[in-house]
Short mmCIF file of N, CA, C and O in Angstrom, two decimals:
data_model
loop_
_atom_site.label_atom_id
_atom_site.label_comp_id
_atom_site.label_asym_id
_atom_site.label_seq_id
_atom_site.Cartn_x
_atom_site.Cartn_y
_atom_site.Cartn_z
N MET C 1 -6.21 -19.56 20.03
CA MET C 1 -6.32 -18.39 20.87
C MET C 1 -7.28 -17.38 20.25
O MET C 1 -7.25 -17.14 19.05
N LYS C 2 -8.13 -16.80 21.02
CA LYS C 2 -9.11 -15.82 20.56
C LYS C 2 -8.55 -14.42 20.73
O LYS C 2 -8.11 -14.03 21.80
N TYR C 3 -8.52 -13.67 19.63
CA TYR C 3 -8.06 -12.29 19.67
C TYR C 3 -9.28 -11.38 19.56
O TYR C 3 -10.10 -11.55 18.66
N PRO C 4 -9.39 -10.40 20.44
CA PRO C 4 -10.55 -9.50 20.38
C PRO C 4 -10.40 -8.53 19.20
O PRO C 4 -9.30 -8.26 18.73
N ASN C 5 -11.55 -8.03 18.72
CA ASN C 5 -11.52 -6.99 17.70
C ASN C 5 -10.85 -5.75 18.25
O ASN C 5 -10.91 -5.48 19.45
N LEU C 6 -10.22 -5.00 17.38
CA LEU C 6 -9.64 -3.71 17.74
C LEU C 6 -10.52 -2.61 17.16
O LEU C 6 -11.03 -2.75 16.05
N GLU C 7 -10.68 -1.54 17.89
CA GLU C 7 -11.50 -0.41 17.44
C GLU C 7 -10.65 0.86 17.45
O GLU C 7 -9.86 1.07 18.37
N HIS C 8 -10.85 1.67 16.43
CA HIS C 8 -10.18 2.97 16.36
C HIS C 8 -11.11 3.92 15.61
O HIS C 8 -11.74 3.52 14.63
N PRO C 9 -11.21 5.18 16.06
CA PRO C 9 -12.16 6.11 15.42
C PRO C 9 -11.93 6.31 13.93
O PRO C 9 -12.90 6.47 13.18
N GLU C 10 -10.69 6.30 13.47
CA GLU C 10 -10.43 6.51 12.04
C GLU C 10 -10.18 5.21 11.28
O GLU C 10 -10.49 5.11 10.09
N LEU C 11 -9.64 4.21 11.95
CA LEU C 11 -9.34 2.94 11.30
C LEU C 11 -10.54 1.99 11.31
O LEU C 11 -10.55 1.00 10.58
N GLY C 12 -11.51 2.26 12.16
CA GLY C 12 -12.69 1.41 12.24
C GLY C 12 -12.41 0.15 13.04
O GLY C 12 -11.55 0.11 13.92
N THR C 13 -13.13 -0.92 12.70
CA THR C 13 -12.99 -2.20 13.37
C THR C 13 -11.99 -3.06 12.63
O THR C 13 -12.08 -3.22 11.41
N LEU C 14 -11.04 -3.60 13.37
CA LEU C 14 -10.04 -4.51 12.81
C LEU C 14 -10.25 -5.87 13.44
O LEU C 14 -10.29 -5.99 14.67
N ARG C 15 -10.41 -6.89 12.60
CA ARG C 15 -10.68 -8.24 13.07
C ARG C 15 -9.47 -9.14 12.82
O ARG C 15 -8.86 -9.07 11.75
N TYR C 16 -9.18 -9.99 13.79
CA TYR C 16 -8.06 -10.91 13.65
C TYR C 16 -8.40 -12.00 12.64
O TYR C 16 -9.48 -12.58 12.67
N GLU C 17 -7.44 -12.29 11.74
CA GLU C 17 -7.57 -13.38 10.79
C GLU C 17 -6.48 -14.40 11.08
O GLU C 17 -5.30 -14.16 10.81
N ASN C 18 -6.87 -15.50 11.65
CA ASN C 18 -5.95 -16.54 12.08
C ASN C 18 -5.11 -17.08 10.92
O ASN C 18 -3.92 -17.35 11.09
N GLU C 19 -5.71 -17.21 9.76
CA GLU C 19 -5.02 -17.78 8.60
C GLU C 19 -3.76 -16.98 8.23
O GLU C 19 -2.76 -17.54 7.79
N TYR C 20 -3.82 -15.67 8.41
CA TYR C 20 -2.70 -14.81 8.04
C TYR C 20 -1.96 -14.22 9.25
O TYR C 20 -0.95 -13.55 9.07
N ASP C 21 -2.48 -14.44 10.44
CA ASP C 21 -1.89 -13.92 11.67
C ASP C 21 -1.76 -12.40 11.62
O ASP C 21 -0.70 -11.83 11.87
N TRP C 22 -2.87 -11.74 11.26
CA TRP C 22 -2.91 -10.29 11.22
C TRP C 22 -4.31 -9.82 11.55
O TRP C 22 -5.27 -10.61 11.56
N TYR C 23 -4.41 -8.54 11.83
CA TYR C 23 -5.71 -7.88 11.98
C TYR C 23 -6.01 -7.19 10.66
O TYR C 23 -5.12 -6.61 10.04
N LYS C 24 -7.26 -7.27 10.25
CA LYS C 24 -7.65 -6.70 8.97
C LYS C 24 -8.89 -5.84 9.12
O LYS C 24 -9.80 -6.18 9.86
N GLY C 25 -8.90 -4.76 8.39
CA GLY C 25 -10.05 -3.87 8.35
C GLY C 25 -10.12 -3.18 7.02
O GLY C 25 -9.42 -3.54 6.07
N GLN C 26 -10.99 -2.19 6.95
CA GLN C 26 -11.15 -1.43 5.71
C GLN C 26 -11.30 0.04 6.06
O GLN C 26 -12.04 0.39 6.98
N ILE C 27 -10.57 0.87 5.33
CA ILE C 27 -10.65 2.31 5.53
C ILE C 27 -10.97 2.97 4.20
O ILE C 27 -10.85 2.35 3.14
N LYS C 28 -11.37 4.21 4.27
CA LYS C 28 -11.67 4.96 3.07
C LYS C 28 -10.56 5.98 2.84
O LYS C 28 -10.23 6.76 3.72
N ILE C 29 -9.96 5.92 1.65
CA ILE C 29 -8.95 6.88 1.23
C ILE C 29 -9.35 7.41 -0.13
O ILE C 29 -9.50 6.63 -1.08
N ARG C 30 -9.57 8.72 -0.20
CA ARG C 30 -9.99 9.37 -1.46
C ARG C 30 -11.19 8.65 -2.09
O ARG C 30 -11.15 8.27 -3.24
N GLN C 31 -12.20 8.46 -1.32
CA GLN C 31 -13.46 7.85 -1.74
C GLN C 31 -13.32 6.39 -2.20
O GLN C 31 -14.21 5.85 -2.83
N SER C 32 -12.21 5.74 -1.88
CA SER C 32 -12.04 4.33 -2.23
C SER C 32 -11.87 3.51 -0.97
O SER C 32 -11.21 3.95 -0.01
N ASN C 33 -12.44 2.33 -0.97
CA ASN C 33 -12.24 1.40 0.14
C ASN C 33 -10.88 0.73 -0.02
O ASN C 33 -10.57 0.18 -1.08
N VAL C 34 -10.08 0.79 1.03
CA VAL C 34 -8.74 0.22 1.03
C VAL C 34 -8.62 -0.73 2.20
O VAL C 34 -8.98 -0.40 3.33
N SER C 35 -8.11 -1.92 1.93
CA SER C 35 -7.89 -2.90 2.97
C SER C 35 -6.67 -2.49 3.80
O SER C 35 -5.70 -1.98 3.26
N ILE C 36 -6.73 -2.70 5.11
CA ILE C 36 -5.59 -2.41 5.98
C ILE C 36 -5.33 -3.63 6.84
O ILE C 36 -6.27 -4.24 7.36
N GLN C 37 -4.07 -4.03 6.91
CA GLN C 37 -3.67 -5.18 7.71
C GLN C 37 -2.60 -4.75 8.69
O GLN C 37 -1.68 -4.02 8.35
N LEU C 38 -2.71 -5.25 9.92
CA LEU C 38 -1.73 -4.99 10.97
C LEU C 38 -1.12 -6.32 11.38
O LEU C 38 -1.83 -7.23 11.81
N SER C 39 0.19 -6.42 11.27
CA SER C 39 0.87 -7.67 11.60
C SER C 39 0.97 -7.88 13.10
O SER C 39 1.18 -6.94 13.86
N VAL C 40 0.86 -9.13 13.48
CA VAL C 40 1.07 -9.56 14.86
C VAL C 40 2.53 -9.99 14.97
O VAL C 40 3.03 -10.69 14.10
N ASN C 41 3.25 -9.55 16.00
CA ASN C 41 4.66 -9.92 16.13
C ASN C 41 4.81 -11.37 16.62
O ASN C 41 3.82 -12.06 16.88
N GLU C 42 6.05 -11.79 16.79
CA GLU C 42 6.35 -13.17 17.18
C GLU C 42 5.71 -13.55 18.52
O GLU C 42 5.40 -14.71 18.76
N ALA C 43 5.53 -12.58 19.39
CA ALA C 43 4.94 -12.84 20.70
C ALA C 43 3.41 -12.83 20.66
O ALA C 43 2.76 -12.98 21.69
N GLY C 44 2.84 -12.65 19.46
CA GLY C 44 1.38 -12.62 19.33
C GLY C 44 0.78 -11.28 19.69
O GLY C 44 -0.42 -11.20 19.97
N ASP C 45 1.58 -10.23 19.67
CA ASP C 45 1.12 -8.90 20.07
C ASP C 45 1.00 -7.99 18.85
O ASP C 45 1.87 -7.95 17.99
N VAL C 46 -0.07 -7.23 18.79
CA VAL C 46 -0.31 -6.31 17.68
C VAL C 46 -0.11 -4.85 18.09
O VAL C 46 -0.27 -3.95 17.29
N THR C 47 0.26 -4.63 19.35
CA THR C 47 0.34 -3.27 19.89
C THR C 47 1.20 -2.34 19.05
O THR C 47 0.80 -1.21 18.74
N SER C 48 2.40 -2.77 18.66
CA SER C 48 3.29 -1.91 17.88
C SER C 48 2.67 -1.50 16.56
O SER C 48 2.68 -0.33 16.18
N ALA C 49 2.13 -2.47 15.83
CA ALA C 49 1.51 -2.17 14.54
C ALA C 49 0.26 -1.30 14.72
O ALA C 49 0.02 -0.38 13.93
N PHE C 50 -0.51 -1.58 15.75
CA PHE C 50 -1.72 -0.78 16.00
C PHE C 50 -1.34 0.66 16.34
O PHE C 50 -1.96 1.60 15.82
N ASN C 51 -0.34 0.85 17.19
CA ASN C 51 0.09 2.21 17.54
C ASN C 51 0.61 2.95 16.31
O ASN C 51 0.33 4.14 16.13
N ARG C 52 1.35 2.25 15.46
CA ARG C 52 1.85 2.87 14.22
C ARG C 52 0.69 3.28 13.33
O ARG C 52 0.65 4.38 12.78
N ALA C 53 -0.28 2.39 13.18
CA ALA C 53 -1.46 2.69 12.35
C ALA C 53 -2.24 3.87 12.93
O ALA C 53 -2.68 4.76 12.19
N ALA C 54 -2.41 3.88 14.24
CA ALA C 54 -3.15 4.97 14.89
C ALA C 54 -2.44 6.30 14.69
O ALA C 54 -3.09 7.33 14.44
N ASN C 55 -1.10 6.29 14.76
CA ASN C 55 -0.33 7.52 14.54
C ASN C 55 -0.42 8.01 13.10
O ASN C 55 -0.35 9.21 12.84
N LEU C 56 -0.56 7.09 12.17
CA LEU C 56 -0.64 7.45 10.74
C LEU C 56 -2.06 7.75 10.28
O LEU C 56 -2.24 8.35 9.21
N ALA C 57 -3.05 7.35 11.05
CA ALA C 57 -4.45 7.37 10.60
C ALA C 57 -4.86 8.70 9.97
O ALA C 57 -5.45 8.72 8.89
N GLY C 58 -4.56 9.79 10.59
CA GLY C 58 -4.96 11.09 10.07
C GLY C 58 -4.19 11.53 8.84
O GLY C 58 -4.61 12.45 8.14
N GLU C 59 -3.07 10.87 8.57
CA GLU C 59 -2.21 11.24 7.44
C GLU C 59 -2.19 10.19 6.33
O GLU C 59 -1.43 10.36 5.37
N LEU C 60 -2.97 9.13 6.45
CA LEU C 60 -2.91 8.06 5.44
C LEU C 60 -3.25 8.56 4.05
O LEU C 60 -2.64 8.12 3.07
N ASP C 61 -4.18 9.48 3.93
CA ASP C 61 -4.53 10.03 2.62
C ASP C 61 -3.31 10.70 1.99
O ASP C 61 -3.00 10.49 0.82
N ASN C 62 -2.60 11.49 2.78
CA ASN C 62 -1.39 12.17 2.31
C ASN C 62 -0.30 11.16 1.95
O ASN C 62 0.31 11.26 0.88
N TYR C 63 -0.05 10.18 2.82
CA TYR C 63 0.98 9.20 2.53
C TYR C 63 0.63 8.33 1.32
O TYR C 63 1.52 7.92 0.57
N ALA C 64 -0.65 8.06 1.13
CA ALA C 64 -1.07 7.30 -0.05
C ALA C 64 -0.72 8.06 -1.33
O ALA C 64 -0.24 7.47 -2.31
N GLN C 65 -0.94 9.36 -1.34
CA GLN C 65 -0.59 10.18 -2.50
C GLN C 65 0.92 10.22 -2.69
O GLN C 65 1.42 10.10 -3.82
N LEU C 66 1.66 10.39 -1.61
CA LEU C 66 3.12 10.41 -1.70
C LEU C 66 3.67 9.07 -2.21
O LEU C 66 4.65 9.04 -2.95
N ALA C 67 3.03 7.98 -1.82
CA ALA C 67 3.45 6.65 -2.29
C ALA C 67 3.26 6.54 -3.80
O ALA C 67 4.13 6.01 -4.51
N LYS C 68 2.15 7.06 -4.32
CA LYS C 68 1.92 7.06 -5.78
C LYS C 68 2.99 7.87 -6.49
O LYS C 68 3.52 7.46 -7.52
N GLU C 69 3.28 9.04 -5.95
CA GLU C 69 4.30 9.90 -6.56
C GLU C 69 5.67 9.21 -6.54
O GLU C 69 6.40 9.24 -7.54
N TYR C 70 6.00 8.58 -5.44
CA TYR C 70 7.28 7.88 -5.31
C TYR C 70 7.36 6.74 -6.33
O TYR C 70 8.39 6.55 -6.99
N ALA C 71 6.28 5.98 -6.47
CA ALA C 71 6.26 4.88 -7.44
C ALA C 71 6.42 5.41 -8.86
O ALA C 71 7.20 4.85 -9.64
N ALA C 72 5.70 6.46 -9.19
CA ALA C 72 5.79 7.01 -10.54
C ALA C 72 7.21 7.50 -10.84
O ALA C 72 7.74 7.23 -11.93
N GLU C 73 7.81 8.19 -9.89
CA GLU C 73 9.17 8.69 -10.10
C GLU C 73 10.17 7.54 -10.26
O GLU C 73 11.10 7.63 -11.05
N GLY C 74 9.96 6.46 -9.52
CA GLY C 74 10.89 5.34 -9.56
C GLY C 74 10.66 4.35 -10.68
O GLY C 74 11.60 3.68 -11.13
N LEU C 75 9.43 4.25 -11.16
CA LEU C 75 9.10 3.20 -12.13
C LEU C 75 8.72 3.70 -13.52
O LEU C 75 8.61 2.89 -14.44
N LEU C 76 8.52 4.99 -13.68
CA LEU C 76 8.09 5.52 -14.99
C LEU C 76 9.10 5.20 -16.09
O LEU C 76 8.71 4.76 -17.18
N GLN C 77 10.35 5.40 -15.84
CA GLN C 77 11.36 5.14 -16.87
C GLN C 77 11.36 3.67 -17.28
O GLN C 77 11.42 3.35 -18.47
N ILE C 78 11.25 2.78 -16.30
CA ILE C 78 11.19 1.34 -16.60
C ILE C 78 9.96 1.04 -17.46
O ILE C 78 10.04 0.30 -18.43
N LYS C 79 8.82 1.63 -17.07
CA LYS C 79 7.59 1.43 -17.84
C LYS C 79 7.79 1.87 -19.29
O LYS C 79 7.50 1.13 -20.22
N ASN C 80 8.30 3.08 -19.47
CA ASN C 80 8.41 3.64 -20.81
C ASN C 80 9.52 3.01 -21.65
O ASN C 80 9.44 3.02 -22.88
N GLU C 81 10.51 2.43 -21.02
CA GLU C 81 11.60 1.81 -21.77
C GLU C 81 11.39 0.33 -22.07
O GLU C 81 11.84 -0.16 -23.10
N THR C 82 10.70 -0.38 -21.17
CA THR C 82 10.63 -1.84 -21.37
C THR C 82 9.24 -2.45 -21.24
O THR C 82 9.08 -3.64 -21.53
N TRP C 83 8.23 -1.69 -20.80
CA TRP C 83 6.92 -2.28 -20.58
C TRP C 83 5.83 -1.68 -21.47
O TRP C 83 4.65 -1.79 -21.16
N LEU C 84 6.19 -1.04 -22.55
CA LEU C 84 5.17 -0.53 -23.47
C LEU C 84 4.68 -1.68 -24.34
O LEU C 84 5.44 -2.58 -24.69
N ASP C 85 3.43 -1.61 -24.70
CA ASP C 85 2.80 -2.63 -25.54
C ASP C 85 3.18 -2.40 -27.00
O ASP C 85 2.45 -1.77 -27.76
N ASP C 86 4.34 -2.89 -27.40
CA ASP C 86 4.86 -2.72 -28.76
C ASP C 86 4.62 -1.31 -29.29
O ASP C 86 5.04 -0.35 -28.71
N ASN C 87 3.94 -1.22 -30.41
CA ASN C 87 3.69 0.09 -31.03
C ASN C 87 2.32 0.64 -30.66
O ASN C 87 1.94 1.71 -31.14
N ASP C 88 1.57 -0.08 -29.84
CA ASP C 88 0.20 0.32 -29.50
C ASP C 88 0.12 1.31 -28.35
O ASP C 88 -0.94 1.84 -28.06
N GLU C 89 1.22 1.56 -27.66
CA GLU C 89 1.17 2.38 -26.44
C GLU C 89 2.24 3.46 -26.49
O GLU C 89 3.41 3.19 -26.74
N ASP C 90 1.81 4.69 -26.23
CA ASP C 90 2.75 5.81 -26.16
C ASP C 90 3.37 5.88 -24.78
O ASP C 90 2.74 5.48 -23.80
N PRO C 91 4.57 6.45 -24.67
CA PRO C 91 5.17 6.66 -23.35
C PRO C 91 4.24 7.50 -22.47
O PRO C 91 3.51 8.37 -22.96
N LEU C 92 4.27 7.25 -21.19
CA LEU C 92 3.40 7.93 -20.24
C LEU C 92 4.11 9.08 -19.54
O LEU C 92 5.33 9.08 -19.40
N THR C 93 3.31 10.01 -19.04
CA THR C 93 3.82 11.08 -18.18
C THR C 93 3.70 10.61 -16.73
O THR C 93 3.01 9.60 -16.45
N LEU C 94 4.31 11.34 -15.80
CA LEU C 94 4.17 11.02 -14.38
C LEU C 94 2.70 11.02 -13.97
O LEU C 94 2.26 10.14 -13.23
N GLU C 95 1.96 12.01 -14.43
CA GLU C 95 0.54 12.12 -14.06
C GLU C 95 -0.27 10.94 -14.59
O GLU C 95 -1.11 10.38 -13.88
N GLN C 96 -0.03 10.55 -15.84
CA GLN C 96 -0.75 9.41 -16.42
C GLN C 96 -0.43 8.12 -15.65
O GLN C 96 -1.31 7.31 -15.40
N PHE C 97 0.82 7.96 -15.30
CA PHE C 97 1.24 6.79 -14.54
C PHE C 97 0.47 6.72 -13.22
O PHE C 97 -0.13 5.70 -12.87
N GLN C 98 0.46 7.84 -12.48
CA GLN C 98 -0.22 7.88 -11.18
C GLN C 98 -1.71 7.64 -11.32
O GLN C 98 -2.33 6.98 -10.47
N GLN C 99 -2.33 8.19 -12.36
CA GLN C 99 -3.77 8.04 -12.55
C GLN C 99 -4.17 6.59 -12.76
O GLN C 99 -5.28 6.20 -12.40
N ARG C 100 -3.30 5.79 -13.31
CA ARG C 100 -3.64 4.39 -13.57
C ARG C 100 -3.48 3.51 -12.33
O ARG C 100 -4.03 2.41 -12.28
N MET C 101 -2.74 3.98 -11.34
CA MET C 101 -2.55 3.21 -10.11
C MET C 101 -3.75 3.36 -9.19
O MET C 101 -4.31 4.45 -9.06
N THR C 102 -4.13 2.27 -8.52
CA THR C 102 -5.22 2.30 -7.54
C THR C 102 -4.74 1.62 -6.27
O THR C 102 -4.35 0.44 -6.30
N LEU C 103 -4.76 2.34 -5.17
CA LEU C 103 -4.36 1.76 -3.88
C LEU C 103 -5.40 0.73 -3.46
O LEU C 103 -6.59 1.02 -3.41
N GLU C 104 -4.93 -0.48 -3.16
CA GLU C 104 -5.84 -1.55 -2.75
C GLU C 104 -5.65 -1.96 -1.30
O GLU C 104 -6.59 -2.39 -0.65
N SER C 105 -4.40 -1.87 -0.81
CA SER C 105 -4.13 -2.43 0.50
C SER C 105 -2.94 -1.74 1.15
O SER C 105 -2.00 -1.33 0.47
N ILE C 106 -3.00 -1.63 2.48
CA ILE C 106 -1.90 -1.10 3.28
C ILE C 106 -1.59 -2.11 4.37
O ILE C 106 -2.48 -2.51 5.12
N ASP C 107 -0.33 -2.55 4.43
CA ASP C 107 0.12 -3.47 5.47
C ASP C 107 1.05 -2.73 6.41
O ASP C 107 1.98 -2.05 5.95
N ILE C 108 0.84 -2.88 7.70
CA ILE C 108 1.70 -2.24 8.70
C ILE C 108 2.29 -3.34 9.58
O ILE C 108 1.56 -4.11 10.20
N ASP C 109 3.63 -3.40 9.58
CA ASP C 109 4.35 -4.41 10.35
C ASP C 109 4.62 -3.91 11.77
O ASP C 109 4.62 -2.72 12.03
N SER C 110 4.93 -4.85 12.64
CA SER C 110 5.23 -4.49 14.02
C SER C 110 6.52 -3.68 14.16
O SER C 110 6.72 -2.99 15.14
N ASP C 111 7.38 -3.72 13.12
CA ASP C 111 8.61 -2.93 13.15
C ASP C 111 8.41 -1.52 12.60
O ASP C 111 9.35 -0.74 12.49
N GLY C 112 7.16 -1.19 12.22
CA GLY C 112 6.84 0.16 11.75
C GLY C 112 6.85 0.33 10.25
O GLY C 112 6.50 1.39 9.74
N LYS C 113 7.26 -0.70 9.51
CA LYS C 113 7.27 -0.62 8.05
C LYS C 113 5.84 -0.62 7.52
O LYS C 113 4.98 -1.36 8.00
N VAL C 114 5.59 0.23 6.53
CA VAL C 114 4.28 0.34 5.91
C VAL C 114 4.42 0.00 4.43
O VAL C 114 5.26 0.59 3.73
N SER C 115 3.62 -0.94 3.95
CA SER C 115 3.64 -1.34 2.54
C SER C 115 2.32 -0.94 1.89
O SER C 115 1.25 -1.29 2.39
N PHE C 116 2.42 -0.20 0.79
CA PHE C 116 1.26 0.24 0.01
C PHE C 116 1.19 -0.63 -1.24
O PHE C 116 2.10 -0.59 -2.08
N TYR C 117 0.12 -1.39 -1.39
CA TYR C 117 -0.07 -2.26 -2.55
C TYR C 117 -1.09 -1.62 -3.50
O TYR C 117 -2.20 -1.29 -3.08
N HIS C 118 -0.69 -1.48 -4.76
CA HIS C 118 -1.53 -0.83 -5.77
C HIS C 118 -1.86 -1.79 -6.91
O HIS C 118 -0.98 -2.54 -7.35
N ASN C 119 -3.08 -1.69 -7.40
CA ASN C 119 -3.41 -2.28 -8.68
C ASN C 119 -2.67 -1.43 -9.71
O ASN C 119 -2.69 -0.20 -9.63
N ASP C 120 -2.04 -2.05 -10.68
CA ASP C 120 -1.18 -1.30 -11.61
C ASP C 120 -1.93 -0.69 -12.80
O ASP C 120 -1.31 -0.02 -13.62
N GLY C 121 -3.24 -0.90 -12.90
CA GLY C 121 -3.97 -0.34 -14.03
C GLY C 121 -3.40 -0.81 -15.36
O GLY C 121 -3.43 -0.11 -16.35
N ASP C 122 -2.86 -2.01 -15.36
CA ASP C 122 -2.23 -2.65 -16.51
C ASP C 122 -0.96 -1.95 -16.98
O ASP C 122 -0.54 -2.11 -18.12
N LEU C 123 -0.33 -1.17 -16.11
CA LEU C 123 0.96 -0.55 -16.44
C LEU C 123 2.03 -1.62 -16.66
O LEU C 123 2.86 -1.52 -17.56
N PHE C 124 2.00 -2.64 -15.80
CA PHE C 124 2.98 -3.72 -15.84
C PHE C 124 2.27 -5.05 -16.06
O PHE C 124 2.61 -6.06 -15.44
N TRP C 125 1.27 -5.03 -16.90
CA TRP C 125 0.53 -6.20 -17.35
C TRP C 125 -0.05 -7.02 -16.20
O TRP C 125 -0.01 -8.24 -16.18
N GLY C 126 -0.57 -6.30 -15.20
CA GLY C 126 -1.27 -6.95 -14.10
C GLY C 126 -0.45 -7.20 -12.86
O GLY C 126 -0.98 -7.71 -11.86
N HIS C 127 0.83 -6.87 -12.87
CA HIS C 127 1.63 -7.00 -11.65
C HIS C 127 1.24 -5.88 -10.69
O HIS C 127 0.89 -4.78 -11.10
N CYS C 128 1.31 -6.15 -9.43
CA CYS C 128 0.99 -5.12 -8.44
C CYS C 128 2.19 -4.19 -8.28
O CYS C 128 3.32 -4.57 -8.59
N ILE C 129 1.92 -2.97 -7.85
CA ILE C 129 2.98 -2.02 -7.55
C ILE C 129 3.05 -1.89 -6.04
O ILE C 129 2.07 -1.54 -5.39
N LEU C 130 4.21 -2.19 -5.49
CA LEU C 130 4.45 -2.15 -4.05
C LEU C 130 5.35 -0.98 -3.72
O LEU C 130 6.42 -0.83 -4.32
N VAL C 131 4.93 -0.15 -2.78
CA VAL C 131 5.74 0.97 -2.30
C VAL C 131 5.91 0.79 -0.80
O VAL C 131 4.94 0.57 -0.08
N VAL C 132 7.15 0.90 -0.34
CA VAL C 132 7.48 0.66 1.07
C VAL C 132 7.93 1.96 1.73
O VAL C 132 8.73 2.71 1.18
N MET C 133 7.38 2.19 2.93
CA MET C 133 7.76 3.32 3.77
C MET C 133 8.32 2.77 5.07
O MET C 133 7.71 1.89 5.69
N ASP C 134 9.47 3.29 5.51
CA ASP C 134 10.08 2.78 6.74
C ASP C 134 9.43 3.40 7.98
O ASP C 134 8.51 4.22 7.88
N SER C 135 9.93 3.03 9.13
CA SER C 135 9.34 3.47 10.39
C SER C 135 9.55 4.97 10.65
O SER C 135 8.92 5.53 11.53
N GLU C 136 10.40 5.60 9.85
CA GLU C 136 10.65 7.05 9.97
C GLU C 136 9.86 7.84 8.93
O GLU C 136 10.14 9.03 8.72
N ASN C 137 8.95 7.18 8.24
CA ASN C 137 8.10 7.78 7.19
C ASN C 137 8.86 8.19 5.95
O ASN C 137 8.47 9.11 5.23
N ASN C 138 9.95 7.47 5.67
CA ASN C 138 10.71 7.68 4.43
C ASN C 138 10.36 6.56 3.46
O ASN C 138 10.38 5.39 3.84
N PHE C 139 10.06 6.91 2.22
CA PHE C 139 9.82 5.89 1.21
C PHE C 139 11.17 5.31 0.80
O PHE C 139 12.12 6.03 0.54
N THR C 140 11.25 3.97 0.79
CA THR C 140 12.52 3.30 0.56
C THR C 140 12.53 2.42 -0.66
O THR C 140 13.61 2.06 -1.14
N ASP C 141 11.38 2.05 -1.20
CA ASP C 141 11.36 1.12 -2.33
C ASP C 141 10.04 1.22 -3.09
O ASP C 141 8.99 1.44 -2.49
N ALA C 142 10.14 1.07 -4.40
CA ALA C 142 8.96 0.94 -5.27
C ALA C 142 9.31 -0.13 -6.29
O ALA C 142 10.37 -0.06 -6.93
N GLU C 143 8.46 -1.13 -6.41
CA GLU C 143 8.73 -2.23 -7.33
C GLU C 143 7.44 -2.88 -7.79
O GLU C 143 6.38 -2.66 -7.21
N THR C 144 7.57 -3.67 -8.84
CA THR C 144 6.44 -4.48 -9.27
C THR C 144 6.54 -5.81 -8.53
O THR C 144 7.63 -6.28 -8.22
N ALA C 145 5.41 -6.40 -8.26
CA ALA C 145 5.37 -7.67 -7.55
C ALA C 145 4.24 -8.53 -8.12
O ALA C 145 3.31 -8.01 -8.72
N GLY C 146 4.33 -9.80 -7.87
CA GLY C 146 3.25 -10.72 -8.25
C GLY C 146 3.23 -11.17 -9.63
O GLY C 146 3.25 -10.77 -10.65
#
């Protein structure tokens, strides 16, 4: 089945990727290119995810910053207690933790869930940092993945 490209003034062009069954594009957040993916639901429809993305488009920069803050608050203690490089690394502050994170990708599901994937800046030895926001714009989880 052929899916047409989606266009949005702030999200740009989103192209369907059959291999992953999602629409993918690239947006700019704080002078960085960030990949954005919109999930297609079981019926093959992207409308819910597209509408969610369109509603968030003007606030993605703000939510990206809030996601970093949420991750730092939730994961800093774990980093400083169990993920320091022996005696070579001092404990980090919240600000240092956030500065090392780089947002790489945002996934938006048809149920409204938004996942922010960050490069960890070697905080967790190359594992990605995943922050989840629910359909009500509440952050619900921050964890290492991969």
